[in-house]
CSV table of C-alpha atoms in Angstrom, one decimal:
chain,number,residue,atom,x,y,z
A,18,UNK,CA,29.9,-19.0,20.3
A,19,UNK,CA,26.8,-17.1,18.8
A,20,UNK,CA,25.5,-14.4,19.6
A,21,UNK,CA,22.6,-12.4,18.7
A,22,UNK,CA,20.3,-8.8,19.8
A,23,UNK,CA,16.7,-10.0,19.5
A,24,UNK,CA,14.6,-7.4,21.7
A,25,UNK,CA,11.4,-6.6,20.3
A,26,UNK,CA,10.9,-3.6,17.7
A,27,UNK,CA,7.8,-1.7,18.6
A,28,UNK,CA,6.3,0.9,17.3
A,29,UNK,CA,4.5,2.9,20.1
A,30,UNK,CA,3.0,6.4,20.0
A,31,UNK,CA,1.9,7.5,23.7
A,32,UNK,CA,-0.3,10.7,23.5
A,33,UNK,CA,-3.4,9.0,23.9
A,34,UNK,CA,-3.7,5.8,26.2
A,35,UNK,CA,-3.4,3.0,23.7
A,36,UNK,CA,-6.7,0.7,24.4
A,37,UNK,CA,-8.9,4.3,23.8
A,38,UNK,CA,-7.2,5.1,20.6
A,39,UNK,CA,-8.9,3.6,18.2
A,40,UNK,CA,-12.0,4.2,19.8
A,41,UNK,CA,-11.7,7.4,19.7
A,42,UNK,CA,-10.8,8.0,16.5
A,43,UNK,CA,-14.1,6.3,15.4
A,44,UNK,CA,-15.8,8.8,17.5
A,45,UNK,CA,-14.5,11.8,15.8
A,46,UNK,CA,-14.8,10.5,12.5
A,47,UNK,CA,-18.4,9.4,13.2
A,48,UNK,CA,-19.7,12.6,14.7
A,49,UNK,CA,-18.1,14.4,11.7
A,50,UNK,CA,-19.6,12.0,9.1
A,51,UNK,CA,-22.9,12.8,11.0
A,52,UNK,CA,-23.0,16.4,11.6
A,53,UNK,CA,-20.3,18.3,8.6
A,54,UNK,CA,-21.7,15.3,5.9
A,55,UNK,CA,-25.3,14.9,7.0
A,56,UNK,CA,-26.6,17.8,9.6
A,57,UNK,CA,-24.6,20.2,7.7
A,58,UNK,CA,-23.8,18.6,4.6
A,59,UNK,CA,-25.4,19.3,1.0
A,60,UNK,CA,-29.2,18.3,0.1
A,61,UNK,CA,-28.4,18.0,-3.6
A,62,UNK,CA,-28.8,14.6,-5.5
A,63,UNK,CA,-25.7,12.6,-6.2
A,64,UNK,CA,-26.1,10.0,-9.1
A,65,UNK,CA,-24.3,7.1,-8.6
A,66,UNK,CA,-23.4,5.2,-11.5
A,67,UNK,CA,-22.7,1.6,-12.1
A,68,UNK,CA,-21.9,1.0,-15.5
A,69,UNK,CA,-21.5,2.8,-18.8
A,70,UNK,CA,-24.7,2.8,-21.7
A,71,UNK,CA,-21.5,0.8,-23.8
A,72,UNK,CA,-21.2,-2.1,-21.2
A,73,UNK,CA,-22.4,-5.2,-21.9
A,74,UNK,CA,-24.5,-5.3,-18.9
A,75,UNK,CA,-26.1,-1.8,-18.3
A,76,UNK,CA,-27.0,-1.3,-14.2
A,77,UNK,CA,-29.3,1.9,-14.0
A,78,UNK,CA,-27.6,4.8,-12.5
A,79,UNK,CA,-29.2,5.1,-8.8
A,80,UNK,CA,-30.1,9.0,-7.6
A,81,UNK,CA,-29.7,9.8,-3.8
A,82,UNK,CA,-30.5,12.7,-1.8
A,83,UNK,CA,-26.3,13.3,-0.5
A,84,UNK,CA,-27.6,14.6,2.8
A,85,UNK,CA,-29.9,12.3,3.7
A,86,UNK,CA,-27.8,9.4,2.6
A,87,UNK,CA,-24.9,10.5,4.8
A,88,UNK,CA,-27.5,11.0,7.5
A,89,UNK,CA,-28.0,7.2,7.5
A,90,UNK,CA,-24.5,6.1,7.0
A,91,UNK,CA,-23.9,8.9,10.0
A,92,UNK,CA,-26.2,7.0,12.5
A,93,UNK,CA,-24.5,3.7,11.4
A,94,UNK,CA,-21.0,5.4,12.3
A,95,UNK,CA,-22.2,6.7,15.4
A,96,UNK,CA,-23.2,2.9,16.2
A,97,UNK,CA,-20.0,1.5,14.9
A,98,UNK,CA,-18.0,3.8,17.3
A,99,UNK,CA,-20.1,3.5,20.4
A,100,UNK,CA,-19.5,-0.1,20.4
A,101,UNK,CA,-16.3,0.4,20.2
A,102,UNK,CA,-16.3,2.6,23.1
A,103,UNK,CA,-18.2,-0.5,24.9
A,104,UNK,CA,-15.6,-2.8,23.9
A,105,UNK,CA,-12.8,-0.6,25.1
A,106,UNK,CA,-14.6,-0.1,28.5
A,107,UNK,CA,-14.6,-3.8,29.1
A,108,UNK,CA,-10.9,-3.9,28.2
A,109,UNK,CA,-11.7,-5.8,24.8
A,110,UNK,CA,-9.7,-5.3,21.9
A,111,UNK,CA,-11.9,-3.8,18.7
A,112,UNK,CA,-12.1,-6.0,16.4
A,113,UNK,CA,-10.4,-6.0,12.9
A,114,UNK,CA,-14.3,-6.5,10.7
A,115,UNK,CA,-15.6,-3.5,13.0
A,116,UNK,CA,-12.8,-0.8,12.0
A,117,UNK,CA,-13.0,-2.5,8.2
A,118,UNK,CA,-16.8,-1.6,7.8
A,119,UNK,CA,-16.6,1.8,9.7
A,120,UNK,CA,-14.0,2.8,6.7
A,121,UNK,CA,-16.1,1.7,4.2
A,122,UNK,CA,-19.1,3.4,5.5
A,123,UNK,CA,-16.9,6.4,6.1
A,124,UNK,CA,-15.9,6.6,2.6
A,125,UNK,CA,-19.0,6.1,1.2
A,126,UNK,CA,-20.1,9.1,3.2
A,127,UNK,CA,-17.3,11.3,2.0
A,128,UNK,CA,-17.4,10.2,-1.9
A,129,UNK,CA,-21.3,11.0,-1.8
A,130,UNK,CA,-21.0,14.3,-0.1
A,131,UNK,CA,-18.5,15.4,-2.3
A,132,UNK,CA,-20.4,14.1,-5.1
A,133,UNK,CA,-23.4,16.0,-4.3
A,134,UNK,CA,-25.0,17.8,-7.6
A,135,UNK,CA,-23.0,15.4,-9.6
A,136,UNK,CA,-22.1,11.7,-10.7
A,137,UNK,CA,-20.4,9.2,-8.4
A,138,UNK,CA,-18.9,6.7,-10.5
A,139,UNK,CA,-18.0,3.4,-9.0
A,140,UNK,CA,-15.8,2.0,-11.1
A,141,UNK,CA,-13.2,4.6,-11.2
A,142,UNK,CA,-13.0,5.2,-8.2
A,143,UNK,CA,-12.1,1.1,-7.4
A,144,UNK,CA,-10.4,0.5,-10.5
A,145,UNK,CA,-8.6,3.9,-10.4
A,146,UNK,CA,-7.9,3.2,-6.3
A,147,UNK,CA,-6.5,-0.4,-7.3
A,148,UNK,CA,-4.4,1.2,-10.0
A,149,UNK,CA,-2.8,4.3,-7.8
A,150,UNK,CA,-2.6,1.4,-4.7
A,151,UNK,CA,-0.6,-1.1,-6.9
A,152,UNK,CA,3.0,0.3,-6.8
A,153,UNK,CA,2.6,0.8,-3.1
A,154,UNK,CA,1.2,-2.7,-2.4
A,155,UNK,CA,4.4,-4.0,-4.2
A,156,UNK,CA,6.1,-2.0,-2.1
A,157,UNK,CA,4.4,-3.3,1.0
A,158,UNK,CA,5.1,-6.6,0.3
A,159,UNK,CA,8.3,-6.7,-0.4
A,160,UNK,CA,8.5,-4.5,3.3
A,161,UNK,CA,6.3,-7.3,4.6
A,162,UNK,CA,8.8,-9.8,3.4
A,163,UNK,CA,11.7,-7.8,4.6
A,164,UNK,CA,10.9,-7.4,8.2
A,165,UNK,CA,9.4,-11.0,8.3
A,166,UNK,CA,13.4,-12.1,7.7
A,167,UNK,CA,14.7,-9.8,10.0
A,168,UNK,CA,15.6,-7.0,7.6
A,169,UNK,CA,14.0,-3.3,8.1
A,170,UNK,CA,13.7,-2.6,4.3
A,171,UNK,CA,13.7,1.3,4.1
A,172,UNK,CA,14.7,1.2,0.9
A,173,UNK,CA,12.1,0.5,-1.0
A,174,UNK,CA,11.4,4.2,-2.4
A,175,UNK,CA,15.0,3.0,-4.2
A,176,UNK,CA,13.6,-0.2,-5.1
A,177,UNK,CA,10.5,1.6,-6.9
A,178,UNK,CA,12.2,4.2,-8.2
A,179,UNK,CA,15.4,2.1,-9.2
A,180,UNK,CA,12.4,-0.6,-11.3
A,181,UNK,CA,10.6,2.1,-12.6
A,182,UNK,CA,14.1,3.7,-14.3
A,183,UNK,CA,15.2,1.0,-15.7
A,184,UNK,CA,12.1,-0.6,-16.8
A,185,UNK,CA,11.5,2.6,-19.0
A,186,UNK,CA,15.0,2.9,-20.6
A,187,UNK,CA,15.2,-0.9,-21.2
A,188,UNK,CA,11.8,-1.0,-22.7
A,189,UNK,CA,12.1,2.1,-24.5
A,190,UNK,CA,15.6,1.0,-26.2
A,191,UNK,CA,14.4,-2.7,-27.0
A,192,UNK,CA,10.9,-1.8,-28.0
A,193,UNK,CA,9.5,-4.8,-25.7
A,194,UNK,CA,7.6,-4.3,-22.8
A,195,UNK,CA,8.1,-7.5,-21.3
A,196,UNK,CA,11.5,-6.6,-21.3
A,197,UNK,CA,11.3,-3.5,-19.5
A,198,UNK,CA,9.5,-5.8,-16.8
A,199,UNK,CA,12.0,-8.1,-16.7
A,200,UNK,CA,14.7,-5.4,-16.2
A,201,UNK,CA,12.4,-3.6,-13.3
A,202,UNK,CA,12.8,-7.1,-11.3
A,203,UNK,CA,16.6,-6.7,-11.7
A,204,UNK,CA,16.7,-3.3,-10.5
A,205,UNK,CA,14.8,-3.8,-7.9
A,206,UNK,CA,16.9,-6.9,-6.6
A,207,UNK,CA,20.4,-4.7,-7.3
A,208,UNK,CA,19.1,-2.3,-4.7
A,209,UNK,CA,17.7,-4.7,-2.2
A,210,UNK,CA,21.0,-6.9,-3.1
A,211,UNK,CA,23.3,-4.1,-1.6
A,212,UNK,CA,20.8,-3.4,1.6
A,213,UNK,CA,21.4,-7.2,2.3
A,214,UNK,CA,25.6,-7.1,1.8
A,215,UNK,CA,25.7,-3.8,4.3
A,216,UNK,CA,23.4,-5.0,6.7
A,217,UNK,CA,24.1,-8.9,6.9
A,218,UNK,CA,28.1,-9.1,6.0
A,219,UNK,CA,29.5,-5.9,6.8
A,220,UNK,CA,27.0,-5.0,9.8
A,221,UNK,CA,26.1,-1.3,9.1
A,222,UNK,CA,22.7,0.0,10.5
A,223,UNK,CA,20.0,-1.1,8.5
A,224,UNK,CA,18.1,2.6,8.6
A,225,UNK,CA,21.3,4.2,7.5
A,226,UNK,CA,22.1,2.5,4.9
A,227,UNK,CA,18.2,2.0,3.2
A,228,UNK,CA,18.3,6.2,3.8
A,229,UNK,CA,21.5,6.1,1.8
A,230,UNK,CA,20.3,3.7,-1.2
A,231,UNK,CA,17.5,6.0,-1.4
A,232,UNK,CA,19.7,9.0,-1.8
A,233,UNK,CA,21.8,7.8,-4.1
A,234,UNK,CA,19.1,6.0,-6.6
A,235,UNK,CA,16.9,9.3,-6.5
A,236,UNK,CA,20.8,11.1,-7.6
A,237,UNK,CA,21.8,8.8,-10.2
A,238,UNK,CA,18.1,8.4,-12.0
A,239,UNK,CA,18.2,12.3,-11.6
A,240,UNK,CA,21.8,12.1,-13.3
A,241,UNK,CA,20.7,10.1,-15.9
A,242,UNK,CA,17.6,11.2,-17.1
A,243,UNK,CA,19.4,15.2,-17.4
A,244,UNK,CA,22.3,13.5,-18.9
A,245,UNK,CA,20.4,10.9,-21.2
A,246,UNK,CA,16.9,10.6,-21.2
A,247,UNK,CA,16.1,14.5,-21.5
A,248,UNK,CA,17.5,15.4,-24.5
A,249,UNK,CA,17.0,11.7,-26.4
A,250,UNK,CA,13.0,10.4,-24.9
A,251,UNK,CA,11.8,9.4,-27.9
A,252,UNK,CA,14.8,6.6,-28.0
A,253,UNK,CA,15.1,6.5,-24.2
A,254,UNK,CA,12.3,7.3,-22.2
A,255,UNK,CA,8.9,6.6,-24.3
A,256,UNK,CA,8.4,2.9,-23.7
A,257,UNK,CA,4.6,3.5,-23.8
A,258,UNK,CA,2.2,1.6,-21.4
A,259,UNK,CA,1.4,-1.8,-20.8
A,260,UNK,CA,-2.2,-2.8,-22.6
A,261,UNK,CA,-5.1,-3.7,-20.8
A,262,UNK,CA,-6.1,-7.4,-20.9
A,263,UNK,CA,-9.7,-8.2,-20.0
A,264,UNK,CA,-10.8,-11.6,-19.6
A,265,UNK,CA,-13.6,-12.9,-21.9
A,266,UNK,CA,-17.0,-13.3,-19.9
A,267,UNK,CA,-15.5,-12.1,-16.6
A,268,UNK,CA,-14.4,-8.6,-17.9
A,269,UNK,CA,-18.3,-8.4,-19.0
A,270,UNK,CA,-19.7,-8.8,-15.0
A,271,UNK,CA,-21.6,-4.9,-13.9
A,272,UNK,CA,-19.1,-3.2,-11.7
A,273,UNK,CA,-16.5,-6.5,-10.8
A,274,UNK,CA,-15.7,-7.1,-14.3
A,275,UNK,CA,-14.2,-3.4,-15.2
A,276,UNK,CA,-12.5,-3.6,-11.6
A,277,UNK,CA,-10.9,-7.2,-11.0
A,278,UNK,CA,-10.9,-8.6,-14.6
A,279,UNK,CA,-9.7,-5.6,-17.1
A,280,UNK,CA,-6.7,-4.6,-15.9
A,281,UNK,CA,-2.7,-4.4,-16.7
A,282,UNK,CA,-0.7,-7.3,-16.6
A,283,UNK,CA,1.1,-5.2,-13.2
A,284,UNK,CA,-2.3,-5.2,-11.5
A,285,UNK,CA,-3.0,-9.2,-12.5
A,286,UNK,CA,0.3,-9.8,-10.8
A,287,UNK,CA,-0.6,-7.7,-7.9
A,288,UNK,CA,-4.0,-10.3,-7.0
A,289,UNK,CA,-1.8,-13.1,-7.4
A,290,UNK,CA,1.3,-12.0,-5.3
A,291,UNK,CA,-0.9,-10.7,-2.2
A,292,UNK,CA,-2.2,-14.5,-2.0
A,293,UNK,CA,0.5,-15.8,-3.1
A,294,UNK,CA,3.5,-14.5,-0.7
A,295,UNK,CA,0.5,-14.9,2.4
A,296,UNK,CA,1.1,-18.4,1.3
A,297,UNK,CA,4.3,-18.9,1.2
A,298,UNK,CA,4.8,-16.9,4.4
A,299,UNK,CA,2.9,-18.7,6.8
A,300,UNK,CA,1.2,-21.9,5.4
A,301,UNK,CA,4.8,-23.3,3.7
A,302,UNK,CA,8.2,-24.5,5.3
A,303,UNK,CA,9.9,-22.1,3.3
A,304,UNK,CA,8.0,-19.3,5.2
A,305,UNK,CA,8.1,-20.7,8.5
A,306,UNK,CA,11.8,-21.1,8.3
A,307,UNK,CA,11.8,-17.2,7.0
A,308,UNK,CA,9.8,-16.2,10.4
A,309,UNK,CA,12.1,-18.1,12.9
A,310,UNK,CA,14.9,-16.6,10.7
A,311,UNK,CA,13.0,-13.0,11.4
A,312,UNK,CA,11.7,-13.9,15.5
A,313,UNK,CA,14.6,-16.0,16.7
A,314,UNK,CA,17.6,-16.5,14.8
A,315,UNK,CA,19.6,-17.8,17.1
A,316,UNK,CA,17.1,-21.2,17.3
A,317,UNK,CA,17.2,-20.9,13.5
A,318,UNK,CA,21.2,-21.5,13.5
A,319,UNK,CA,20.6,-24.6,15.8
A,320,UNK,CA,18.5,-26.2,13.5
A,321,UNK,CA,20.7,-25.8,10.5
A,322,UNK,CA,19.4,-22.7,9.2
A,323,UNK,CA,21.7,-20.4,7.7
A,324,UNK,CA,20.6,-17.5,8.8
A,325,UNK,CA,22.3,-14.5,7.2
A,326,UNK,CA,22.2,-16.9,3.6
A,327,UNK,CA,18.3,-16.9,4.7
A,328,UNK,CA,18.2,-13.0,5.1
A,329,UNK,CA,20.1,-11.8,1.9
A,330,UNK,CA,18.2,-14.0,-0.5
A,331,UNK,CA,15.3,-13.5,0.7
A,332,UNK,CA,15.9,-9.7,0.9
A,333,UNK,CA,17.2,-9.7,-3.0
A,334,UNK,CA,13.6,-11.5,-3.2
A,335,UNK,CA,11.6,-8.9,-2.1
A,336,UNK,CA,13.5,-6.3,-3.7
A,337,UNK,CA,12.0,-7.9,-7.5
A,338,UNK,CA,8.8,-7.6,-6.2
A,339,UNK,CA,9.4,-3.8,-5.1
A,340,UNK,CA,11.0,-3.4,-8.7
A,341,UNK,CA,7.9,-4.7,-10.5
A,342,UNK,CA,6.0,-1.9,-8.2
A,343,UNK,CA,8.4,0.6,-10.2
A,344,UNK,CA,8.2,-0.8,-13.1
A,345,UNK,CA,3.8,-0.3,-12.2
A,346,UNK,CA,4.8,3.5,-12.0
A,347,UNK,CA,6.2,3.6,-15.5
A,348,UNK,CA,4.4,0.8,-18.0
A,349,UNK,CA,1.3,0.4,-15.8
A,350,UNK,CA,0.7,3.8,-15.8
A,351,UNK,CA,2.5,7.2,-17.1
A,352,UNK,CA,4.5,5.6,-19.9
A,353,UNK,CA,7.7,7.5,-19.3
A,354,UNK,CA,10.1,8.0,-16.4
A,355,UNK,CA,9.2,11.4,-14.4
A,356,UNK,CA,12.4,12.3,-12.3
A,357,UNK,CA,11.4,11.4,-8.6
A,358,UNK,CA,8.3,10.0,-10.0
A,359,UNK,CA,7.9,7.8,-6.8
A,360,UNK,CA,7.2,10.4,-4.6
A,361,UNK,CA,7.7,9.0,-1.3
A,362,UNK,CA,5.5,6.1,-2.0
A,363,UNK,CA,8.4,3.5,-0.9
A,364,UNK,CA,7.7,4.9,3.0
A,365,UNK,CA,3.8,5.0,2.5
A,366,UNK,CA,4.4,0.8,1.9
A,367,UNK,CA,6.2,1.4,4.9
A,368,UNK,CA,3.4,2.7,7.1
A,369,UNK,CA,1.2,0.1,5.5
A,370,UNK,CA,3.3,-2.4,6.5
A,371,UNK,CA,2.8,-1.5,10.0
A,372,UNK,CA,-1.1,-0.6,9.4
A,373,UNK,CA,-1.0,-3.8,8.2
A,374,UNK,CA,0.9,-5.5,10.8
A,375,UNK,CA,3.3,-7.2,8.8
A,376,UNK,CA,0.6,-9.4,7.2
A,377,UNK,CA,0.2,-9.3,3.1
A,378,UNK,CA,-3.7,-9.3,2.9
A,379,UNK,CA,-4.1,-6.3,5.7
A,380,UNK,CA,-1.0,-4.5,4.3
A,381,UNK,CA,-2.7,-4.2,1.1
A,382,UNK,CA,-6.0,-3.3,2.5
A,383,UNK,CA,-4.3,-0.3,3.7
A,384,UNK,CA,-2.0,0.1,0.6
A,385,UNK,CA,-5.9,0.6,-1.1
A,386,UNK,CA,-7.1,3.0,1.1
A,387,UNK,CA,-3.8,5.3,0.6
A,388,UNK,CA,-5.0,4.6,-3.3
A,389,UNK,CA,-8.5,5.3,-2.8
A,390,UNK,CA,-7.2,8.8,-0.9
A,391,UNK,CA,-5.3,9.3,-4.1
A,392,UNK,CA,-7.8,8.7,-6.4
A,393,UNK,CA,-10.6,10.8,-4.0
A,394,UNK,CA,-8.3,14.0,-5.1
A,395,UNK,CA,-8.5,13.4,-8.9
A,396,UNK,CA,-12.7,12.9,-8.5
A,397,UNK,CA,-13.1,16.0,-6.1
A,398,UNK,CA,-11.6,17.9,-8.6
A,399,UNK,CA,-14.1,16.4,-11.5
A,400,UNK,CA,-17.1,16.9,-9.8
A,401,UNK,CA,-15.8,20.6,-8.8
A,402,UNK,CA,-16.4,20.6,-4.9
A,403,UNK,CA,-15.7,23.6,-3.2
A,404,UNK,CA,-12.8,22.4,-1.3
A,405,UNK,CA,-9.3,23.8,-1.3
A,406,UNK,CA,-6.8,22.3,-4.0
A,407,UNK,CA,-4.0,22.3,-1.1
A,408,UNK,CA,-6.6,20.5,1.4
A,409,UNK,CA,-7.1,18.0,-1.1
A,410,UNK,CA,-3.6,17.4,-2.1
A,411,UNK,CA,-2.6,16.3,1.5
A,412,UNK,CA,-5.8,13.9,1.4
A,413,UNK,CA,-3.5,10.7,0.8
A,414,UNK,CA,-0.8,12.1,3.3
A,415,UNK,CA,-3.1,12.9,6.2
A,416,UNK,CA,-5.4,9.6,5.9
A,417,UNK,CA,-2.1,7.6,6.0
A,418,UNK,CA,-1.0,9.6,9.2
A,419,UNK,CA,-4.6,9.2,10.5
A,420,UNK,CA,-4.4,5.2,9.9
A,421,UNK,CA,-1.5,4.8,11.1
A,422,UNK,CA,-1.1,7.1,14.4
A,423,UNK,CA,-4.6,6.6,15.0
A,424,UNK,CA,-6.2,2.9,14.3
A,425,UNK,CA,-2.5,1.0,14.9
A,426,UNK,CA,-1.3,2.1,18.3
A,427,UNK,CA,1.3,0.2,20.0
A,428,UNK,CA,2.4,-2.8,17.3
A,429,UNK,CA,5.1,-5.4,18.1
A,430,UNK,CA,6.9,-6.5,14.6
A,431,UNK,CA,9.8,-9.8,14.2
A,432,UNK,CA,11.8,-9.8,17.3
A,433,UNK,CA,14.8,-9.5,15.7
A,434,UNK,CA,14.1,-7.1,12.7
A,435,UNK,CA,16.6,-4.5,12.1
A,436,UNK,CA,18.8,-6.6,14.5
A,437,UNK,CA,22.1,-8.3,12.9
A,438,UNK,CA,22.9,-11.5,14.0
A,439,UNK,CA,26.9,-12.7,14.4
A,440,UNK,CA,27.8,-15.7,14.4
A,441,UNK,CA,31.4,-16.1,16.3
């Protein structure tokens, strides 16, 4: 006899009726890009620049009146939402390019009005968005991958932090980078490994015990690094970073060149896994057997499917990839290991994976945008805007609880995610 709990998981939030949320989120963000940015905003030039005088390909900088640009983009906002509004009148979902461009245009507003009586510099803020955004679209993935198999991962804040440990230590003590990558994968696949053998063959709640594995990774790195790493870094804990690799020609293109083609090996990795696990997911039998293990695994098991076999290794999968996102934190980016240097990224993947609605491409999209918030904080403070340090701090928090309370509503995930499945 077999048995199995398959009800839906849903993530619902009720203050606002659901079909007028995401209208009316638009609406507020419209008027204020139109009236604080544009009405009110600052009539000061902002110089946006494309390219550095040492580029191959020079792109003149372009000078724009801040307050009159965000006038413009305002008026397109104000479009944008009231369209929105339309469609939710006439009981029509908005649709997914529509809430895309709006953000774009959005952001464009903001970065220019804070950039007013300075420079705007395109290519930091994408490459330095894609950069920040990496560990987290890891992250997201391997949450993507989780849930898809019927496994809530919450512990991939271990997973980053466990592959961003070890990938500094191992590096550090070998002298080879390519080790310390090798050994983030492995971390992150130890951590995952246990989530799987708790939830799958001994049947403990899948929350509890990712809350516990993130407990007890951010204790023993903490352990360590006082007991080791502190008072021996040079030996232990200064692996260094991994070089950037731009490709000939390509790396030379105005603007896409400096982002997509001279970048870490992490971030070369992170262009091909997004594709590549969409692929695998739902275009391979592989992927389609990991869904129906993740919707329905009771119609799995009478196929032949072994379910829980399905689930664990699948899990210990994803866990690498979240390793590699640690492993991003460490030789993709600071060089060392910084105690708690995740910093709740591992449940910002989390709310991307909703945001994104358990799809690779979308979860990414919105893995970017919590990098772009992050990055935003680093160029408001460069250009010396007169906003609060503490405001801009909780930039990346608040735009994350925006996306998600705001723009995802009521979301139904795998049927059977978070749900263990007996077999009697």
């Amino acid at each position: 006899m077999t048995t199995v709990v398959s009800t839906p998981v849903v993530h619902t939030i009720t203050e606002v009726p659901r079909k007028w949320k995401i209208a009316v989120v638009l609406s507020v963000l419209a008027f204020v890009a139109f009236v604080v940015f544009g009405l009110f905003g600052d009539d000061r030039t902002a110089l946006i620049v494309f390219s550095e005088a040492t580029d191959a390909i020079v792109i003149p900088n372009v000078p724009v009146t801040s307050q009159v640009l965000c006038l413009v983009v305002g008026v397109l906002l104000l479009v944008l939402a009231a369209v929105s509004v339309m469609l939710t009148v006439r009981r029509r979902a908005v649709p997914l390019w529509l809430i895309i461009t709006f953000t774009l245009l959005f952001l464009i507003a903001l970065v220019v009005f804070t950039g007013a009586g300075s420079k705007v510099p395109v290519v930091f803020l994408i490459s330095g968005s894609i950069a920040l955004a990496t560990p987290v679209i890891f992250g997201a993935l391997a949450g993507v991958i989780g849930e898809r198999v019927g496994i809530v991962n919450i512990a991939i804040e271990g997973q980053l932090l466990a592959g961003a440990f070890v990938s500094a230590v191992v590096a550090s003590v070998t002298g080879s980078l390519t080790l310390g990558l090798v050994a983030a994968l492995i971390g992150g696949a130890l951590v995952s490994m246990v989530l799987a053998a708790f939830s799958i063959k001994y049947l403990v709640d899948q929350i509890i015990v990712g809350v516990v594995l993130n407990a007890l990774v951010i204790g023993l790195t903490n352990f360590f690094y006082a007991a080791v790493l502190n008072d021996n870094s040079q030996e232990t804990n200064f692996p260094g970073t991994l070089p950037f690799l731009p490709i000939p020609l390509l790396s030379d293109i105005p603007v896409i060149g400096a982002v997509l083609f001279d970048q870490r090996i992490t971030t070369y990795l992170m262009f091909v896994l997004v594709p590549l696990v969409w692929f695998i997911l739902f275009k391979t039998k592989i992927g389609l057997r990991i869904r129906a293990v993740g919707e329905h695994p009771l119609a799995a098991d009478t196929v032949g499917i072994n379910v829980n076999r399905t689930r664990f290794w699948t899990v210990s999968i994803a866990g690498t990839i979240a390793g590699l996102g640690g492993a991003a934190l460490t030789l993709g980016s600071v060089g060392a290991f910084v105690r708690e240097m995740s910093a709740g990224q591992g449940f910002i993947a989390l709310a991307c994976v909703i945001l994104g609605r358990w799809n690779p491409w979308l979860a990414a999209l919105a893995a970017l945008l919590f990098g772009f918030s992050k990055n935003f904080r680093i160029f408001a403070g460069q250009t010396g805007a007169d906003i609060p340090p503490d405001l801009i701090a909780m930039v990346p928090y608040l735009v994350t609880l925006v996306a998600v309370a705001g723009l995802v509503g009521r979301v139904v995930g795998p049927a059977a995610a978070g749900k263990p499945y007996v077999k009697q």
